[in-house]
mmCIF file of C-alpha atoms in Angstrom:
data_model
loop_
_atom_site.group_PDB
_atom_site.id
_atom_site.type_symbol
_atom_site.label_atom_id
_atom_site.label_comp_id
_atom_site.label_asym_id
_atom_site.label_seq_id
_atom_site.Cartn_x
_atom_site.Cartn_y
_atom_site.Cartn_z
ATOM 1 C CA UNK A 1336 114.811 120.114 44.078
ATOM 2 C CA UNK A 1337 115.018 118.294 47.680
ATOM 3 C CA UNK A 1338 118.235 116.540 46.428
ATOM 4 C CA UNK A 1339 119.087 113.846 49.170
ATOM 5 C CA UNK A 1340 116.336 113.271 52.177
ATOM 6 C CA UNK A 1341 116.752 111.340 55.274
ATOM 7 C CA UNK A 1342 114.448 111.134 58.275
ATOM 8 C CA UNK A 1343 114.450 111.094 61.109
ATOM 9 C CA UNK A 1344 116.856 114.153 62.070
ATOM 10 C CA UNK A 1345 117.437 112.582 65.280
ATOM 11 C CA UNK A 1346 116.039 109.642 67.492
ATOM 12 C CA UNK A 1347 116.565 107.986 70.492
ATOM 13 C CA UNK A 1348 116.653 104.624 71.234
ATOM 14 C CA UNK A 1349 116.242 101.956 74.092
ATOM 15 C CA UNK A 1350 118.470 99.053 73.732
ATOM 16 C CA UNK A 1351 117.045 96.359 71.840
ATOM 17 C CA UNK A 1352 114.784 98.497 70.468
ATOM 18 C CA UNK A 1353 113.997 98.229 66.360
ATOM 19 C CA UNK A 1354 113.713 101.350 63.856
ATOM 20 C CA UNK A 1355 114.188 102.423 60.266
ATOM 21 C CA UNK A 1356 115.983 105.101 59.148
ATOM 22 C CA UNK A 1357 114.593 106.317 55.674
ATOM 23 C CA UNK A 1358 116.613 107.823 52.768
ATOM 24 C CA UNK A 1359 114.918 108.886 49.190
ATOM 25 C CA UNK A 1360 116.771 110.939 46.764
ATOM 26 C CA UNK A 1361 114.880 113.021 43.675
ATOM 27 C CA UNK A 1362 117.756 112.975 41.116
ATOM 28 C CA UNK A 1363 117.425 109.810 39.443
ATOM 29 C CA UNK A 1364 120.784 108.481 40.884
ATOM 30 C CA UNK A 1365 121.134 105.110 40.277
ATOM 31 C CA UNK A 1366 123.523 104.192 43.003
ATOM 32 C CA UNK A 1367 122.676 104.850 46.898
ATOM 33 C CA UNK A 1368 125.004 104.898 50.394
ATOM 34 C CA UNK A 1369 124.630 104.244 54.215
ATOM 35 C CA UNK A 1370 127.116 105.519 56.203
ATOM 36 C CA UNK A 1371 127.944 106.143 59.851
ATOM 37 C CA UNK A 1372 130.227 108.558 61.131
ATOM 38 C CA UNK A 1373 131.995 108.392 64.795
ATOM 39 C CA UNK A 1374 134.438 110.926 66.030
ATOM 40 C CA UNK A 1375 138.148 109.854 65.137
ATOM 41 C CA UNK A 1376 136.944 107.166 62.530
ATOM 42 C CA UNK A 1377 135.493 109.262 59.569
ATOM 43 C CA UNK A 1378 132.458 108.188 57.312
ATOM 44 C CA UNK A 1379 132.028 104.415 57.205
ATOM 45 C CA UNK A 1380 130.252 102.571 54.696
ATOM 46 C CA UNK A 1381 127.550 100.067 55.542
ATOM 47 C CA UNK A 1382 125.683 99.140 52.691
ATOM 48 C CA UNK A 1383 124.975 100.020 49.761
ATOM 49 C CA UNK A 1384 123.276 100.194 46.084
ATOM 50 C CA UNK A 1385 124.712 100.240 43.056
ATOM 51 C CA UNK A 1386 121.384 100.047 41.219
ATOM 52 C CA UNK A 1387 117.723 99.461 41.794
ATOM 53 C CA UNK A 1388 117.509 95.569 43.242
ATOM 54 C CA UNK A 1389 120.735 95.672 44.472
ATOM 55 C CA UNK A 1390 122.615 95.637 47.734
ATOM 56 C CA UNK A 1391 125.802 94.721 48.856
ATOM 57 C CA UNK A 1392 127.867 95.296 51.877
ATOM 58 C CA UNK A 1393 130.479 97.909 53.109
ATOM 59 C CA UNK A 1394 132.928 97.918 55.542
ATOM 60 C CA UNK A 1395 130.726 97.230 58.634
ATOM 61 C CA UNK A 1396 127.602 96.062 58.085
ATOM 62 C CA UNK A 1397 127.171 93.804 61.286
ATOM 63 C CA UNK A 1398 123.487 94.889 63.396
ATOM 64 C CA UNK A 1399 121.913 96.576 60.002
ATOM 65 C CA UNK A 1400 119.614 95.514 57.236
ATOM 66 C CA UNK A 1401 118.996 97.578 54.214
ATOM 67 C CA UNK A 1402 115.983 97.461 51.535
ATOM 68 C CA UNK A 1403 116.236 99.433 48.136
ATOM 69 C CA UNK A 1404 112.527 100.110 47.687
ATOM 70 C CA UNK A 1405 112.567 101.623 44.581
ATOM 71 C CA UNK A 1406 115.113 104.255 42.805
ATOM 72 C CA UNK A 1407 114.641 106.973 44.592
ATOM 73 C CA UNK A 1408 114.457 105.192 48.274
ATOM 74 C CA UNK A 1409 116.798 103.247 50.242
ATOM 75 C CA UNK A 1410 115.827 102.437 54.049
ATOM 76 C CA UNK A 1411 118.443 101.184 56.805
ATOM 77 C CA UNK A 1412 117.102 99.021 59.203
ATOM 78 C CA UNK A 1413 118.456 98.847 62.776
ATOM 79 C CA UNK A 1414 116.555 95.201 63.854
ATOM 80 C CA UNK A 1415 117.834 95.248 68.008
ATOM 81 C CA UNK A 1416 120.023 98.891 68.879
ATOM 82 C CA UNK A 1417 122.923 98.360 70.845
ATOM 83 C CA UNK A 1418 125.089 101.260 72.166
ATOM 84 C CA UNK A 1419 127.928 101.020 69.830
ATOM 85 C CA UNK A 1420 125.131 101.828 67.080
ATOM 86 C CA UNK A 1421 125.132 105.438 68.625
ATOM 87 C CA UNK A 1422 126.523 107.590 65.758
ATOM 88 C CA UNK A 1423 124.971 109.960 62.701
ATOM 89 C CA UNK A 1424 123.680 108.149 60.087
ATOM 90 C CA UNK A 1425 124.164 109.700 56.189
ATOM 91 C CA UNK A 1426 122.591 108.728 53.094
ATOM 92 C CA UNK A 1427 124.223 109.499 49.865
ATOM 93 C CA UNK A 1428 123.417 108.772 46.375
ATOM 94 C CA UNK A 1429 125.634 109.057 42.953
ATOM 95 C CA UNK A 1430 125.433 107.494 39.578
ATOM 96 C CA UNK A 1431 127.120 104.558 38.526
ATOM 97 C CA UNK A 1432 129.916 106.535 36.890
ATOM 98 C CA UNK A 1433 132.237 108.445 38.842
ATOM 99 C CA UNK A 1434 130.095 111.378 39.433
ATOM 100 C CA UNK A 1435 130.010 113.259 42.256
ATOM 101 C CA UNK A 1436 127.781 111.904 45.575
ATOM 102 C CA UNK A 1437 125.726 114.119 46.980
ATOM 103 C CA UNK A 1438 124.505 113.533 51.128
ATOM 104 C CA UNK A 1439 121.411 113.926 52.937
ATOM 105 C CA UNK A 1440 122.019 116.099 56.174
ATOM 106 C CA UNK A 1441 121.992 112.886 58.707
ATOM 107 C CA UNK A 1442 120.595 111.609 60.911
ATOM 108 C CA UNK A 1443 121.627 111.244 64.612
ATOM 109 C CA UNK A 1444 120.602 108.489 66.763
ATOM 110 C CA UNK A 1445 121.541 107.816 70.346
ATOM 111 C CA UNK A 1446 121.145 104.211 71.969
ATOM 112 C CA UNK A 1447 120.946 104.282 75.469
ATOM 113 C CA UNK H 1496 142.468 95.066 51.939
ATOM 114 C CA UNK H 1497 141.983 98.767 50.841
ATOM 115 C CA UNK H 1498 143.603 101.373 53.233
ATOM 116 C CA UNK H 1499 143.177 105.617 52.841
ATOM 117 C CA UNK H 1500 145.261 107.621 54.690
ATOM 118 C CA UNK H 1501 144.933 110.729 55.510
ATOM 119 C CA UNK H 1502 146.764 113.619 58.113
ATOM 120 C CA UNK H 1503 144.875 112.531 60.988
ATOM 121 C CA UNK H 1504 145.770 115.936 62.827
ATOM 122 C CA UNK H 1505 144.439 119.136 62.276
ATOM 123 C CA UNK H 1506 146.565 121.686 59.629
ATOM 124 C CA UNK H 1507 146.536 125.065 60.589
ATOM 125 C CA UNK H 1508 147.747 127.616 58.045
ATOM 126 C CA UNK H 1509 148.076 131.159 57.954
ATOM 127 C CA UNK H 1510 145.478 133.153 55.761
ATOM 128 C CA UNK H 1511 146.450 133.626 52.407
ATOM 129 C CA UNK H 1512 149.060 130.890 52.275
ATOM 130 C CA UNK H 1513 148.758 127.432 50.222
ATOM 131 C CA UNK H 1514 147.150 124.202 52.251
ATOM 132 C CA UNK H 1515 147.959 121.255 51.038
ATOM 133 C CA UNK H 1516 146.035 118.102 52.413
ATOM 134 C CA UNK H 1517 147.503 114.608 51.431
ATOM 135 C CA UNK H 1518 145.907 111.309 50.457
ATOM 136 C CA UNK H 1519 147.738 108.063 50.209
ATOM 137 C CA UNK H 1520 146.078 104.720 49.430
ATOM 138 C CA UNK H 1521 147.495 100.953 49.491
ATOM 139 C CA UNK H 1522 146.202 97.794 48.074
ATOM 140 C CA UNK H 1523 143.621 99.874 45.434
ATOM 141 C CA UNK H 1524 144.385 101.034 41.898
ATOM 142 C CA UNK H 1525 141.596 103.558 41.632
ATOM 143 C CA UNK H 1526 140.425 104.566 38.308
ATOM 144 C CA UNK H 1527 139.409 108.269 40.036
ATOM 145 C CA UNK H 1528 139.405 109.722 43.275
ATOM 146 C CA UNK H 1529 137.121 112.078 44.557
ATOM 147 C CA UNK H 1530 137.468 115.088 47.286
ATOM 148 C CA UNK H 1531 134.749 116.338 49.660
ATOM 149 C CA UNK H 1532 134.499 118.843 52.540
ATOM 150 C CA UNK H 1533 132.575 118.712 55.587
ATOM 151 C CA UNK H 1534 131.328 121.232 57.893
ATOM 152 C CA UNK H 1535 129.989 120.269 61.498
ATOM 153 C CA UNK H 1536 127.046 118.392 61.270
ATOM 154 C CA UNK H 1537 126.923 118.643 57.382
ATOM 155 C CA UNK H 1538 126.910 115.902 55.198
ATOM 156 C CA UNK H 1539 129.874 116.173 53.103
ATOM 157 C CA UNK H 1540 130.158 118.403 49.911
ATOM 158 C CA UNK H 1541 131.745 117.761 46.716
ATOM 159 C CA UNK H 1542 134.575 119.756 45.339
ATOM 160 C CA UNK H 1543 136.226 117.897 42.910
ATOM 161 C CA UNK H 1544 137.093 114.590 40.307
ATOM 162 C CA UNK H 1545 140.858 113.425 39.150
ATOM 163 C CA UNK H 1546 140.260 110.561 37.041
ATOM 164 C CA UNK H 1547 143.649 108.116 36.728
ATOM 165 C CA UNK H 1548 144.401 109.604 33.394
ATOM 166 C CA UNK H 1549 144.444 113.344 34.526
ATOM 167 C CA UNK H 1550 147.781 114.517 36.335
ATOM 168 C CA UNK H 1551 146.094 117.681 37.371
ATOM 169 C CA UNK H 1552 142.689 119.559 37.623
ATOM 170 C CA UNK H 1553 141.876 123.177 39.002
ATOM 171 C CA UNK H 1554 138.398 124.734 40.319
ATOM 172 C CA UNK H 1555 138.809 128.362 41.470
ATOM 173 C CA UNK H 1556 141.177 128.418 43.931
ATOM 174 C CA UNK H 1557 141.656 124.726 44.630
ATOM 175 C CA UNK H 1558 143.889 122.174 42.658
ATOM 176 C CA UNK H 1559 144.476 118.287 43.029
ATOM 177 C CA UNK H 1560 146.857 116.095 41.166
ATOM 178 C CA UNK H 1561 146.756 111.918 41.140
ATOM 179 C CA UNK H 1562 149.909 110.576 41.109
ATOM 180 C CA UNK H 1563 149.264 106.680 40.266
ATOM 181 C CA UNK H 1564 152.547 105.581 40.537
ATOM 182 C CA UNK H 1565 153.288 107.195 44.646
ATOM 183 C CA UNK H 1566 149.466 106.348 45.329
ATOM 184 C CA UNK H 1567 148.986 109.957 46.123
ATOM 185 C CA UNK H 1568 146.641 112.620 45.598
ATOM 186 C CA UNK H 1569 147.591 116.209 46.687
ATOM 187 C CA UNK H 1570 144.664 118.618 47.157
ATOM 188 C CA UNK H 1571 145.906 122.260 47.571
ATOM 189 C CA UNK H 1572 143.839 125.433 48.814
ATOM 190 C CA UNK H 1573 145.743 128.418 47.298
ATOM 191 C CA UNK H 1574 145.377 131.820 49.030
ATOM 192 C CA UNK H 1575 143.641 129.909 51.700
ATOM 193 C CA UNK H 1576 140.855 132.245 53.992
ATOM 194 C CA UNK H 1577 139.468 131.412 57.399
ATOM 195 C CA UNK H 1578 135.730 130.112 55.402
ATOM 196 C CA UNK H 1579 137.698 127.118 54.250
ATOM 197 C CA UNK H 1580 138.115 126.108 57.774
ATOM 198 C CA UNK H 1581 136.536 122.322 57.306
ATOM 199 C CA UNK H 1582 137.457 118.900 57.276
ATOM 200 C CA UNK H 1583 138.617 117.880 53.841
ATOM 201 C CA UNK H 1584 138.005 113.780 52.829
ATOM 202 C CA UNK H 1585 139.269 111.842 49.774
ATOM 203 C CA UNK H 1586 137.476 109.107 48.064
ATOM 204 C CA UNK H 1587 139.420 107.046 45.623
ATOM 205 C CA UNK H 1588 136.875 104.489 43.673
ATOM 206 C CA UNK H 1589 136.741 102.254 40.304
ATOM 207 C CA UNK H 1590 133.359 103.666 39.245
ATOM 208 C CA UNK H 1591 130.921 101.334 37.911
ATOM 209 C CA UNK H 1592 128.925 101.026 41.446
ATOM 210 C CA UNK H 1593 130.785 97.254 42.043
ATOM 211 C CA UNK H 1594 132.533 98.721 44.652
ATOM 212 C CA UNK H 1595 130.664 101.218 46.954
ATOM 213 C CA UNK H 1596 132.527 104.567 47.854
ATOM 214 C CA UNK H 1597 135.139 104.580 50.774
ATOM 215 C CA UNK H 1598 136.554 107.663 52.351
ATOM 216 C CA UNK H 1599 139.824 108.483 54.692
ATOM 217 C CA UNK H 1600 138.879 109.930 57.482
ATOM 218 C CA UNK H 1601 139.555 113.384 57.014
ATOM 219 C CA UNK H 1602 142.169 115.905 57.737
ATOM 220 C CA UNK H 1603 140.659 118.748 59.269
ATOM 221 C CA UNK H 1604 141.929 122.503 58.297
ATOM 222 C CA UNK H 1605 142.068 125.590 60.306
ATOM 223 C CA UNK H 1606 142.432 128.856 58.263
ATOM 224 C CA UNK H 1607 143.904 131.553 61.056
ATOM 225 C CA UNK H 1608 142.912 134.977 60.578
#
């Protein structure tokens, strides 16, 4: 039971540059997270899923683009990488219900 | 608009005494909140639910109570040990996946030896 998997571990990027960062989950969550983390400013959401054909946005969603494949996979798409998108990436998934979320291990990029 | 607040500085405590790690939130009447730890360069781990209705709930060593009336949830350690060392989030919510999941930004604990 892989749980929560995200991919790439870590990249590096040239500004303007375009990449996806992939997230699938095996435990039939419905509901799936993108967040970033920076030092001093904790886990910030970007987008996210509440069910299968669903997205909405978080609290800073600006320079991202998210498709919900399917159930188990949600992608984050970074269309032109500026520096200020340097940060570790996590995916997270949950059902609908308050139930607990569990996280991929990140990923974490570096735009230079 | 929503705001979580946590201790932004680190808590260090003595091993074997209680930690307690506050969360305040304005402008949000969650129906639960949630409480997570994090380890360097680990996604963050669940420890444990308080829906609105439940004052109080205990795992093991840890405890939490929801106080809907202050806005507060207390999360408490008890005969804290230097492998609880971690930053600690909280995660108040509505359920029902209409409103994503939001987290302070952490107070981090230090267990001394």
């Amino acid at each position: 039971n892989a749980g929560v998997t995200q991919t790439p571990k870590f990249q590096v990027l040239k500004t303007g540059q375009s990449m996806t960062l992939q997230c699938a989950q095996d435990m039939n969550h419905n509901s799936m997270y993108w967040y970033r983390q920076d030092p001093g400013m904790g886990l910030r959401l970007i987008y996210y899923s509440a069910s299968e054909g669903t997205t909405d946005k978080g609290e800073v969603p600006n320079g991202y683009n998210v498709s919900r494949l399917n159930k188990r996979e949600f992608s984050l798409r970074l269309e032109s990488a500026a520096p200020s998108q340097t940060s570790v990436y996590f995916c997270a998934s949950s059902d609908i219900n308050p139930t607990e979320a569990f996280f991929g291990q990140g990923t974490r990029l570096t735009v230079v | 608009s929503q705001k979580i607040e946590q201790n932004s500085e680190a808590l260090n405590i003595q091993e074997g005494k209680t930690a307690t790690l506050t969360c305040n939130y304005t402008n949000y009447s969650p129906a639960y909140l949630q409480w997570y730890r994090q380890d360097p360069g680990r996604g963050p781990v669940f420890l444990l639910l308080i829906r609105e209705n439940e004052k109080e709930k205990r795992k093991e060593r840890l405890k939490v109570t929801f106080d809907t009336t202050l806005k507060q949830s207390l999360f408490h350690i008890t005969a804290s040990q230097p492998a609880d060392s971690a930053t600690y989030l909280c995660a108040p919510g509505r359920g029902g996946g209409a409103d994503g999941l939001t987290f302070g930004k952490g107070t981090h604990l230090i267990i001394q030896p």
